[in-house]
XYZ file of C-alpha atoms in Angstrom:
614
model
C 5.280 0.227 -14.211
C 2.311 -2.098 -15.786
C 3.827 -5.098 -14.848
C 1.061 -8.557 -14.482
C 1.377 -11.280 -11.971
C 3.332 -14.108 -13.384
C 0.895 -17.046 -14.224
C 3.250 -19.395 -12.347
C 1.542 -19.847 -8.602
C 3.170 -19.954 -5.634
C 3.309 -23.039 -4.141
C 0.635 -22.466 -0.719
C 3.320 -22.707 2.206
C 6.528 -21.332 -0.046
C 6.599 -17.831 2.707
C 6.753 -20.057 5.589
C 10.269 -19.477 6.939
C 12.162 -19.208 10.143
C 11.888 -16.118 10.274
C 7.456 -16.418 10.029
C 7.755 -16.939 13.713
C 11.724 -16.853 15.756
C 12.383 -18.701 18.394
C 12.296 -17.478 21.665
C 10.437 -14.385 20.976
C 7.132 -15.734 19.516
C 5.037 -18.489 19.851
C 2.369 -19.851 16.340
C -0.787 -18.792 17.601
C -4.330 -20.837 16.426
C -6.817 -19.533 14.204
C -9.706 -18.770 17.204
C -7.463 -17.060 19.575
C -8.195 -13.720 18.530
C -12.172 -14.359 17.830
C -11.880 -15.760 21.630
C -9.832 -12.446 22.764
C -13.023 -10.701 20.834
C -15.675 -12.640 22.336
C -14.472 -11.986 25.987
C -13.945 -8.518 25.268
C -17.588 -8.403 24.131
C -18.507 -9.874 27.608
C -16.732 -8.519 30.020
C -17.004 -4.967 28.145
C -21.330 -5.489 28.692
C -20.765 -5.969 32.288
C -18.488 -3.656 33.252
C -20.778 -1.129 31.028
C -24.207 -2.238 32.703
C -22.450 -1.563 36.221
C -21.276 1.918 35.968
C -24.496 2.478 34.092
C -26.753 0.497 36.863
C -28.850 3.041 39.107
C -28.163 1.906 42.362
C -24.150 2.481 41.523
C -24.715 5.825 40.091
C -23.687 8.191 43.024
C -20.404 6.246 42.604
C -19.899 6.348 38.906
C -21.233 9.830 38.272
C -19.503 9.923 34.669
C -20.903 6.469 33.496
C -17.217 4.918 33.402
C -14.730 3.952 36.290
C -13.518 7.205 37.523
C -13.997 8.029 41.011
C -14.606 11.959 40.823
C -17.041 14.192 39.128
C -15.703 15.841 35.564
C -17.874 17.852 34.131
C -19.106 17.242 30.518
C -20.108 13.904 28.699
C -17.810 11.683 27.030
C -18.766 9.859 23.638
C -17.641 6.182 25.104
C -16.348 4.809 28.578
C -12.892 4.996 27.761
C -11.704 3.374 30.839
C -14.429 0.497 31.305
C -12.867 -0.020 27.515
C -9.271 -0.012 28.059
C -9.706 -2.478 31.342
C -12.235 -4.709 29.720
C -9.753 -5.133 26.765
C -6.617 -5.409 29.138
C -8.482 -8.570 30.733
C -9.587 -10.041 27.736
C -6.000 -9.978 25.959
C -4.268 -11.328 28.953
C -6.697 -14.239 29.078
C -5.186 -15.331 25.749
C -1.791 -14.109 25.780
C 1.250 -16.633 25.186
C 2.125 -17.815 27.778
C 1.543 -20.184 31.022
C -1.393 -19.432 33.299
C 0.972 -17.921 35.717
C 2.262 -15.737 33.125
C -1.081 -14.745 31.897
C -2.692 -13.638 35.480
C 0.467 -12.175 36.463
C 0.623 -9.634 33.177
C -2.791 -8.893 33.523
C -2.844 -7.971 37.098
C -0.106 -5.550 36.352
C -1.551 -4.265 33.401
C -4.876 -3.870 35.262
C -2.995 -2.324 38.553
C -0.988 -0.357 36.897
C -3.567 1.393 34.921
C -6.238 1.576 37.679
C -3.012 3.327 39.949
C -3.003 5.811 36.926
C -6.865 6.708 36.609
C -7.001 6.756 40.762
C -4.396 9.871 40.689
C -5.810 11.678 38.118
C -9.428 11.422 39.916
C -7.401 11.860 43.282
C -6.097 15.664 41.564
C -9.519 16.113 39.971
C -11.196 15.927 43.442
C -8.273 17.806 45.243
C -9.027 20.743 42.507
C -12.375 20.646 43.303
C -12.358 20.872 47.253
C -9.805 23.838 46.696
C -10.849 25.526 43.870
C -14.235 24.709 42.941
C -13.095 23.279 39.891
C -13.192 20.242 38.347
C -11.406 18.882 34.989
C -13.125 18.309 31.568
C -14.129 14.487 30.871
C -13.194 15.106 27.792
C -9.778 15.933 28.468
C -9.857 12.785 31.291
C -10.917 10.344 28.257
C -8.186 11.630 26.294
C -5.451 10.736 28.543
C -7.083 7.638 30.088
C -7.030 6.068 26.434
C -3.787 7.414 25.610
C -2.074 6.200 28.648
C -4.061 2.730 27.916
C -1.997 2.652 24.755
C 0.925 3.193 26.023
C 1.046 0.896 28.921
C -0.327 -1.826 26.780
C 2.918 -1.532 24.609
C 5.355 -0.854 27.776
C 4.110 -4.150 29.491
C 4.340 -6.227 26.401
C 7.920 -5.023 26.249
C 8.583 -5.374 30.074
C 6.855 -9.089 30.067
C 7.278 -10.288 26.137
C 10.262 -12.239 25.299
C 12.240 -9.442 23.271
C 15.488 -9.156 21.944
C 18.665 -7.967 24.581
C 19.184 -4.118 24.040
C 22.397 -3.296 22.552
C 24.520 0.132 22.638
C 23.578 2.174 19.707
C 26.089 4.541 18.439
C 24.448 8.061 17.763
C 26.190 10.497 16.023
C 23.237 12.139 14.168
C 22.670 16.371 14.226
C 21.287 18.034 17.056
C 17.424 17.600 17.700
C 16.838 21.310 18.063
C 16.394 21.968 14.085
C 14.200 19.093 12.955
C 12.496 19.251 16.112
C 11.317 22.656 15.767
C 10.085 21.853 12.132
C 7.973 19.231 13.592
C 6.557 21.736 16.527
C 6.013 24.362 13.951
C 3.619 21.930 11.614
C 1.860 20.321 14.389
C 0.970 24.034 15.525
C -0.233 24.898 12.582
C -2.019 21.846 11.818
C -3.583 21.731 14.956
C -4.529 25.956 14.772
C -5.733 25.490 11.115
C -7.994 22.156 12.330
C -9.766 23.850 14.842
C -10.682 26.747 12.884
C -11.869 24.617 10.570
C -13.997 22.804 12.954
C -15.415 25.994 14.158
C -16.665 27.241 10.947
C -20.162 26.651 9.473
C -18.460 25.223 6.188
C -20.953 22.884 4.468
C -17.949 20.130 3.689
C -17.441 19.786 7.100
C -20.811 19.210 7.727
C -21.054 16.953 5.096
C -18.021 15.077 6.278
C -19.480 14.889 9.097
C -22.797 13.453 8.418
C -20.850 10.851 5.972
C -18.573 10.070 8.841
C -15.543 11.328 7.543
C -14.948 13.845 10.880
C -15.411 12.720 14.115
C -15.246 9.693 16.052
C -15.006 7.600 18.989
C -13.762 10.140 21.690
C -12.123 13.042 21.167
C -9.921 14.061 18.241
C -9.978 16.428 15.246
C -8.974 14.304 11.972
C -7.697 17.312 10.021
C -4.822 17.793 12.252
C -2.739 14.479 10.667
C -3.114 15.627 6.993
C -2.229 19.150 7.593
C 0.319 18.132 9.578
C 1.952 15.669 7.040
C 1.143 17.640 4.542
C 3.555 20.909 5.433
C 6.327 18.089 6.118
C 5.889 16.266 2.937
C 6.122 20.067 1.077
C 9.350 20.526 3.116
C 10.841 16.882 2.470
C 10.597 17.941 -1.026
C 12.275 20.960 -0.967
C 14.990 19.528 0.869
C 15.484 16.594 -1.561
C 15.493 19.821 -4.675
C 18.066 21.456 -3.366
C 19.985 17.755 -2.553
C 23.348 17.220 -4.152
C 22.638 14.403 -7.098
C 25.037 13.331 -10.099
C 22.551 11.520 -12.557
C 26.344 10.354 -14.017
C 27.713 8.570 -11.215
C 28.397 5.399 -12.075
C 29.628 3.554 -8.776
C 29.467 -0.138 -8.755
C 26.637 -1.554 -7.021
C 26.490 -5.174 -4.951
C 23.067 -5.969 -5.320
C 21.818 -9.016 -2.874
C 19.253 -11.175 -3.343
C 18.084 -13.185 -0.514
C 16.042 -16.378 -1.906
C 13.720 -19.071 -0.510
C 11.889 -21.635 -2.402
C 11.287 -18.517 -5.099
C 11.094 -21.055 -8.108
C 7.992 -19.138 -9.273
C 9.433 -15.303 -9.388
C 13.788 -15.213 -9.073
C 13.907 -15.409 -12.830
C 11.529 -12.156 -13.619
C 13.635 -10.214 -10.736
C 16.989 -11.065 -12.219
C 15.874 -9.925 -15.413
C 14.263 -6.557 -13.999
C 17.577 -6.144 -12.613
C 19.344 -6.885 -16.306
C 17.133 -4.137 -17.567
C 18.213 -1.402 -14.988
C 22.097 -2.236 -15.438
C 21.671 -1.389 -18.671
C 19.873 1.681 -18.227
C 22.480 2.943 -15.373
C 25.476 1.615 -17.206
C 27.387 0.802 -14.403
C 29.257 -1.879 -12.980
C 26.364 -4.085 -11.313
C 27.429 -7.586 -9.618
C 24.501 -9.751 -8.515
C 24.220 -12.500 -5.870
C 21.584 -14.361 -5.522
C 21.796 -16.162 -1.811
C 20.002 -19.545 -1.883
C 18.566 -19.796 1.678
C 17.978 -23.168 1.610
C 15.682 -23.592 -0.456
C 14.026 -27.100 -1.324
C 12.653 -26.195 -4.989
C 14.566 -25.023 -8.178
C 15.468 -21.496 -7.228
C 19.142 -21.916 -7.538
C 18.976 -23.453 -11.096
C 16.826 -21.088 -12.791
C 18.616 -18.153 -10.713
C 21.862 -19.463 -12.226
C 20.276 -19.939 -15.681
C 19.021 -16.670 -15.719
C 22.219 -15.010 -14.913
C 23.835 -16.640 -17.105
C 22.217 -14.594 -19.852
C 22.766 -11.430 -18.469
C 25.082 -8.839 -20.583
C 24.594 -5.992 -18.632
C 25.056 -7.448 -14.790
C 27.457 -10.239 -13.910
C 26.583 -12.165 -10.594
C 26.358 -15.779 -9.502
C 24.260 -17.589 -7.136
C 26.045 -18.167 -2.931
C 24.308 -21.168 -1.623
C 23.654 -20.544 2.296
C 22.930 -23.657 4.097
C 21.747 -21.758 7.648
C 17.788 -21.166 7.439
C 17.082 -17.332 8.071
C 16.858 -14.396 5.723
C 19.845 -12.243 7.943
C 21.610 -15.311 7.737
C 21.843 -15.034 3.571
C 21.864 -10.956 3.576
C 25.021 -11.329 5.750
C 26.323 -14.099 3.480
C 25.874 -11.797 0.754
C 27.841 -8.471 2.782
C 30.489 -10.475 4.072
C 31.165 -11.173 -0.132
C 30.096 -7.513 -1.118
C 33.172 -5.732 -2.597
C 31.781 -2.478 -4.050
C 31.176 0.872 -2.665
C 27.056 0.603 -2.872
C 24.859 -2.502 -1.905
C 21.449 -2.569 -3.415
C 18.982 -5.254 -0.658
C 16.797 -6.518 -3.429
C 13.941 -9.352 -1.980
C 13.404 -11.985 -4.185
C 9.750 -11.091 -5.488
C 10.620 -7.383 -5.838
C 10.824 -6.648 -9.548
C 13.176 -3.119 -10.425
C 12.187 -0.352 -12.686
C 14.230 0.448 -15.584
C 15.289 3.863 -14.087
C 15.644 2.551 -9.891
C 19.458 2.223 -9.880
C 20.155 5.381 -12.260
C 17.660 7.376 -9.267
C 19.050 5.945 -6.453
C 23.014 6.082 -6.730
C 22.786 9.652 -8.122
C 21.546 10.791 -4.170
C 25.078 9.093 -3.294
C 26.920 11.717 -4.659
C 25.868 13.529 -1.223
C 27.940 12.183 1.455
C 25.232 13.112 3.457
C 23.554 10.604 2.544
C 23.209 6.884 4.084
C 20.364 4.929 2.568
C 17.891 5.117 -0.313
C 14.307 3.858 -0.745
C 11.811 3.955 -3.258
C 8.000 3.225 -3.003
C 6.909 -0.403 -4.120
C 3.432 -1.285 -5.995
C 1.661 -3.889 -6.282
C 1.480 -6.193 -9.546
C -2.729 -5.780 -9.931
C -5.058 -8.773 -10.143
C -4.852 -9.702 -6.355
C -7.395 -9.915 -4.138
C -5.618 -7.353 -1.785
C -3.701 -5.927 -4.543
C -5.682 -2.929 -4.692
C -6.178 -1.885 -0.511
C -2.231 -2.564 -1.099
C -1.558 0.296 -3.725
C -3.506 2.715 -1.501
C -1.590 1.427 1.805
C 1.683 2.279 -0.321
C 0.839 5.400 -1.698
C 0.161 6.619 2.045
C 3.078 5.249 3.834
C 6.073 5.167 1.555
C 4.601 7.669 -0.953
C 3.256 10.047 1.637
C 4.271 9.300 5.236
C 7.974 8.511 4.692
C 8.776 10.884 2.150
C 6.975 13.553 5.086
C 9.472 12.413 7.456
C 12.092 12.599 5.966
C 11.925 16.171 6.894
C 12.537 16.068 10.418
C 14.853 13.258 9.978
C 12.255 10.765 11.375
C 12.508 8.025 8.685
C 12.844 4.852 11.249
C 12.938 2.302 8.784
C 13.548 1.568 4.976
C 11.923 -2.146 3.990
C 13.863 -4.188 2.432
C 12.334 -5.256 -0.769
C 14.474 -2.221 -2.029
C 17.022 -0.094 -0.364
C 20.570 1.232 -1.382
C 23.289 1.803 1.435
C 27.340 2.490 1.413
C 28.465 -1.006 1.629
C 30.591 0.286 4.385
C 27.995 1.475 6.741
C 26.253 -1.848 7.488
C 29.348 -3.440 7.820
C 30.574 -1.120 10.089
C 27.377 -1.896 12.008
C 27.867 -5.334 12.601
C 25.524 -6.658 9.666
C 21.947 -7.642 9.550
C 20.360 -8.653 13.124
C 19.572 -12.407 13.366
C 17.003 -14.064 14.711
C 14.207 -11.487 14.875
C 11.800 -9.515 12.762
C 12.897 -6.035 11.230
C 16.129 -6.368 10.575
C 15.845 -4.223 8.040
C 14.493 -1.603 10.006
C 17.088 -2.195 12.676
C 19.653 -1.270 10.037
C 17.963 1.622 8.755
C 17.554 3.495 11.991
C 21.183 2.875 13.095
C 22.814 4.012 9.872
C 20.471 7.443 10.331
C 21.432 7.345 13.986
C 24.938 8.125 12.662
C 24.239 11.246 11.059
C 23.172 9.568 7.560
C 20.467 10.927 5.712
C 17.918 8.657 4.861
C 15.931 9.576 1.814
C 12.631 7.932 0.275
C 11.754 9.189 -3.228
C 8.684 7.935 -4.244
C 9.572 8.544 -8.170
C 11.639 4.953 -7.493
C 8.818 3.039 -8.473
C 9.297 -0.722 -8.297
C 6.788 -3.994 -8.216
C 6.549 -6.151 -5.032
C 4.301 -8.892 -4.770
C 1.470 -9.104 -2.459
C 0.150 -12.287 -0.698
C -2.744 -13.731 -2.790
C -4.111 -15.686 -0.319
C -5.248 -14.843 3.603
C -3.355 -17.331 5.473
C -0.196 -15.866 3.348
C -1.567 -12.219 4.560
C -1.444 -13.302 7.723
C 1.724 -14.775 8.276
C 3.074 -11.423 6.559
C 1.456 -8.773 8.228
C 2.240 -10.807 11.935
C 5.929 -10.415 10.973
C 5.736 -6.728 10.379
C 3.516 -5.790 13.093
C 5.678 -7.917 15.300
C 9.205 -6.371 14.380
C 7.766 -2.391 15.664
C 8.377 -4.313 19.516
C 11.795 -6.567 18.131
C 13.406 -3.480 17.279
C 12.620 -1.083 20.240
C 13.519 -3.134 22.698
C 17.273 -4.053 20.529
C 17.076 0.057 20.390
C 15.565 0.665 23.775
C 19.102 2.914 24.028
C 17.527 5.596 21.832
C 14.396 5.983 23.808
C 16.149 5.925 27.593
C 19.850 7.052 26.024
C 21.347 10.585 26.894
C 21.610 11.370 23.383
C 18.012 12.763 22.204
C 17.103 12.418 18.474
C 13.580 12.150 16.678
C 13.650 8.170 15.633
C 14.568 7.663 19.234
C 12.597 10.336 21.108
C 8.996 10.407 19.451
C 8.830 8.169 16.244
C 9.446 4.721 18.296
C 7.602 5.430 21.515
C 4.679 6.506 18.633
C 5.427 3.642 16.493
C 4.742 1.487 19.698
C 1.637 3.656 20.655
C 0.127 2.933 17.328
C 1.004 -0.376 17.106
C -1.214 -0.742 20.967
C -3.717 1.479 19.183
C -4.183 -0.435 16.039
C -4.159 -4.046 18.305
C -7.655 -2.441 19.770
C -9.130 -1.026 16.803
C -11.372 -3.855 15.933
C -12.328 -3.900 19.800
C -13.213 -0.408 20.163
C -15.549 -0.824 16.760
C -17.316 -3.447 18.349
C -17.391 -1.430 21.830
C -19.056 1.495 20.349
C -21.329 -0.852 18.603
C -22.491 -2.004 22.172
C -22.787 1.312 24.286
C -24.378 2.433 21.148
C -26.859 -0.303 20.458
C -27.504 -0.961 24.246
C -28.869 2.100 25.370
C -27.330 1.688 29.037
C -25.874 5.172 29.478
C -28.952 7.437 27.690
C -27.206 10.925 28.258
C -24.174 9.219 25.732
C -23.887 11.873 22.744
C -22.528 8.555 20.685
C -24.106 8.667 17.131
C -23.540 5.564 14.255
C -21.086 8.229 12.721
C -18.520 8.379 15.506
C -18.448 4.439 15.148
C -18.024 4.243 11.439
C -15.403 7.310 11.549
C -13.070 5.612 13.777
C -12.717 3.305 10.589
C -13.075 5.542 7.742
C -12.178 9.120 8.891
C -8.746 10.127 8.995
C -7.736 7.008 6.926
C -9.744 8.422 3.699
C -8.472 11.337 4.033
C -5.100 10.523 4.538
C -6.189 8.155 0.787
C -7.151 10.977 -0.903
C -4.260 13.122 -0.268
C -1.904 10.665 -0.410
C -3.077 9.660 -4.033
C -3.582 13.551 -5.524
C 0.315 14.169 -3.971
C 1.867 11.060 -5.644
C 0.297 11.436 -8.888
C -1.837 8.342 -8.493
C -5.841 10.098 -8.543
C -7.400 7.134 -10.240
C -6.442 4.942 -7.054
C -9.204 7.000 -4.771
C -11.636 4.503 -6.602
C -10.276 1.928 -4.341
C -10.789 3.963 -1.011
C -13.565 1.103 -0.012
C -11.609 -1.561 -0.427
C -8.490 -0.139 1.419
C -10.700 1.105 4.313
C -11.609 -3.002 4.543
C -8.033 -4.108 4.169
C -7.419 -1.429 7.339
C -10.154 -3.271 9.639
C -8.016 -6.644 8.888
C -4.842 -5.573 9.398
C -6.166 -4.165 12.680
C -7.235 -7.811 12.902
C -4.077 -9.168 12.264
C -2.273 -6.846 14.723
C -4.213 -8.574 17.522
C -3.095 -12.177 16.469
C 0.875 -10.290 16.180
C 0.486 -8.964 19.427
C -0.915 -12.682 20.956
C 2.069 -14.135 19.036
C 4.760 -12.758 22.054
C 5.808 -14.618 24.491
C 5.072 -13.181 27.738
C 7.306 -14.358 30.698
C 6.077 -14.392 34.524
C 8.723 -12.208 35.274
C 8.798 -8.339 35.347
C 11.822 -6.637 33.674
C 12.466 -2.937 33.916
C 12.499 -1.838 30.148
C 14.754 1.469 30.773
C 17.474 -0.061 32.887
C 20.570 -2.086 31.404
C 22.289 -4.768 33.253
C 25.826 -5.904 32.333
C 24.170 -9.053 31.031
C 21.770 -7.126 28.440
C 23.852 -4.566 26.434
C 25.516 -6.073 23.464
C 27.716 -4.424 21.096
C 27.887 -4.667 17.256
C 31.048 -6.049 15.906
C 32.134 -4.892 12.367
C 31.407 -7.436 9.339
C 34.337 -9.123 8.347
C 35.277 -9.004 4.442
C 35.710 -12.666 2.910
């Protein structure tokens, strides 16, 4: 779709909603909190590095990091000195009281330091008894991993999250999809090292450009071979999927609206133009979320003129975007309910795609792949961010049923699925993703098709960025710990085994991205450790490696070449979002109080109870 940003602007605070920052679970967080968080991690980071680096301490730091016992081998950064220094830093600045803040990073701190102290303890018992001693390599790979991880298990221990309810899981055994998924990381990992111990001149060239490599250990080729056997399966699957192109089902399309004077009319009239092309019964509602500008007139004007769709606008009085969407269930009468957000403009042929999967009963939920209007300042880092992660990633996982979550500027379910479920979670982010993972928890299919190609807009302005992009990041932590039951449950599946504790590792990793740039910048450019093998390339390929070539592949797959021009520009966007991730993460509200994620108390479980029909 060539579709151009309206000339009608946005009015500068129009996204600023209740849902930009829910009570309880997150706190608005000032502009120099994060460049403070930097700063001190700068700091701290120098001193820790010129003591494990000073002569007079070096019979005690033999490795040139905090670890205890000799490993043999170098390492490429001091993972550890890294992982504490940042640990410090963050809790300095986290939300919350003073006593809150020295409390969550003493455990963080004690709790990793515990960690690194056994695995030295077993590296010097191998040594006394064997003569053998573990790789530092292998040390720094588990030292940062486990820094991840605990980073994103304390903020959901100590962060104000939402209570954990009892998730119903009725999906397919884990054995099938699970062995896909062991299969293509085998091979992707096989087919990566060979690679990297050939004398090919790309790789070498990759290399030099810093496409390979990195900051540590790691071997970039695995994730796009990996993907890329899933992606080739996900497609095969969806081929040989049961689809009626002449189903004609009516379809509840909802329409949640806030202050959207400047765009509601252009969606309803997207949504015209795809009613005729299905030819179906299509009944829109437009739910005025209180709204203080003239979205329910022209929304009602608009509609007004439609031949093709009927619908009428439901004025919804209670601020909150799951407020409106369960407005708009609770009056939902037909057998499929299209989630439409109010900037999200349809192609002609998205409802004709979508309700022909639903001729499966396999299937639970539908998503396309949304692009960005063009012109924007970020517009073009966006198209590339889509083509990877809805065109690319989620179609991929669809393969081993590991589709968590379907956003909801576009998805199709069986109107009686979410109902069953209770409705839309209120009062915190990702409810749409909350929804999508339970419905696929039941034994639903959840499919992506990236040929349902529809226009979302993108924030034109930073501060609008922001608030965005703090939501989303924020919402990976909301829904794990209202899901914790599919991580700890008896009940193993791949959304609740490996894609949220790796959603959550990610999201950790991604918070110290723009710290572990400017950490390599420092060992690097400081000379403290001279037997460091760190070059400018590992630095600049922990920004641009894998992500380009995840670009590139993602665009040749998904039809869209031309968009590799953009690579630059998305590779920028990446370092800010990392950016923004920090100021998500600061946004939690972190209580003095420990909590043990994994266990439920009487007091913590709720259960769902079914929508009622108006």
């Amino acid at each position: 779709m060539s579709e151009k940003r309206p000339k009608a602007r946005t009015p500068t605070a129009h996204y600023h909603s209740v849902d930009s920052a829910p009570r309880r679970f997150s706190r608005n967080v000032a502009w120099w909190r994060a460049p403070a968080v930097l700063l001190t991690f700068c700091l701290i980071a120098y001193g820790l590095l010129w003591t494990v680096n000073a002569s007079s301490l070096s019979f005690l730091f033999q490795n040139h990091d905090l670890a205890l016992s000799q490993y043999t081998g170098t390492h490429a950064i001091a993972v550890r000195v890294f992982i504490l220094s940042f640990y410090i830093s963050f809790s300095i600045f986290a939300s919350a009281g003073w006593r809150g803040r020295l409390l969550f990073g003493v455990d963080l701190f004690l709790t990793y330091t515990a960690f690194c102290m056994i695995l030295d303890f077993l590296n010097l018992i191998l040594g006394w008894t064997m003569s053998v001693h573990l790789s530092w390599h292998f040390s720094a790979i588990v030292s940062g991993l486990v820094g991840f991880g605990l980073f994103a298990m304390k903020l959901l221990e100590r962060g104000e999250m939402p209570a954990r309810i009892k998730v119903e899981s009725k999906g397919p055994a884990i054995a099938r999809p699970f062995l896909r998924l062991v299969i293509a990381l085998a091979t992707a990992t096989a087919m990566s090292v060979w690679i990297a111990q050939q004398s090919f001149a790309a790789v070498e060239w990759m290399r030099n450009l810093a496409f390979l490599g990195g900051i540590g250990p790691g071997v970039f080729l695995i994730l796009p071979l990996f993907f890329a056997q899933l992606f080739l399966l996900a497609n095969v699957q969806r081929f040989f999927t049961k689809r009626d192109p002449d189903t004609k089902a009516a379809v509840s399309v909802i329409i949640p609206a806030h202050n959207e004077e400047h765009i509601i009319g252009k969606t309803i009239r997207s949504i015209e133009v795809a009613a005729k092309h299905y030819g179906g019964r299509v009944d829109i509602l437009v739910l005025d979320n209180n709204s203080t500008d003239a979205t329910a007139d022209i929304a009602a004007r608009e509609l007004a003129t439609c031949k093709y769709a009927t619908g009428h606008v439901v004025p919804v009085p209670t601020p909150g975007k799951s407020h409106a969407l369960n407005t708009g269930l609770r009056s939902a009468n037909s057998d499929l309910l299209l989630r439409v957000d109010a900037d999200t403009q349809l192609g002609e042929d998205n409802l004709t795609r979508a309700v022909s999967y639903f001729s499966d009963p396999r299937v639970g939920l539908v998503g396309g792949m949304p692009l960005p209007p063009g012109g924007g300042p970020f517009d073009s880092a966006r198209l590339l961010e889509v083509l990877v992660k809805h065109g690319f990633y989620s179609v991929a996982l669809g393969a081993i049923n590991g589709i968590v979550g379907i956003p909801g500027m576009f998805v199709m379910y069986r109107t009686n699925l979410p109902k069953e479920l209770g409705g839309f979670v209120e009062g915190m982010n990702g409810e749409d993703t909350d929804i999508s993972l339970r419905i696929g928890e039941l034994g639903y299919r959840a499919i992506v098709d990236s040929r349902i190609r529809y226009v979302s807009e993108v924030p034109t302005s930073y501060e609008h960025m922001r608030e965005q992009r703090t939501r989303w990041f924020r919402s990976v932590f909301h829904v794990s710990a209202r899901c914790r039951d599919l991580i700890y449950g008896t009940r193993p599946s791949i959304r609740g085994r490996i894609m949220l504790p790796y959603m959550l590792i990610n999201s950790a990793r991604r918070t110290m991205l723009v710290p572990l740039i400017l950490f390599g910048i420092i060992e690097y450019g400081s000379g403290l450790n001279p037997q460091s093998g760190l070059v400018w390339q590992a630095i600049a390929a922990v920004a641009i490696g894998a992500p380009a070539i995840m670009a590139v592949v993602a665009c040749i797959v998904t039809g869209k070449p031309s968009a590799i021009a953009a690579i630059p520009n998305y590779l920028g966007f990446r370092v800010l979002r990392a950016y923004f991730t920090l100021e998500s993460m600061l946004t939690i509200s972190v209580r003095r109080k420990w909590k043990n994620f994994s266990a439920p108390t009487l007091n913590d479980v709720r259960e769902s109870k079914p929508v009622r029909v108006a």
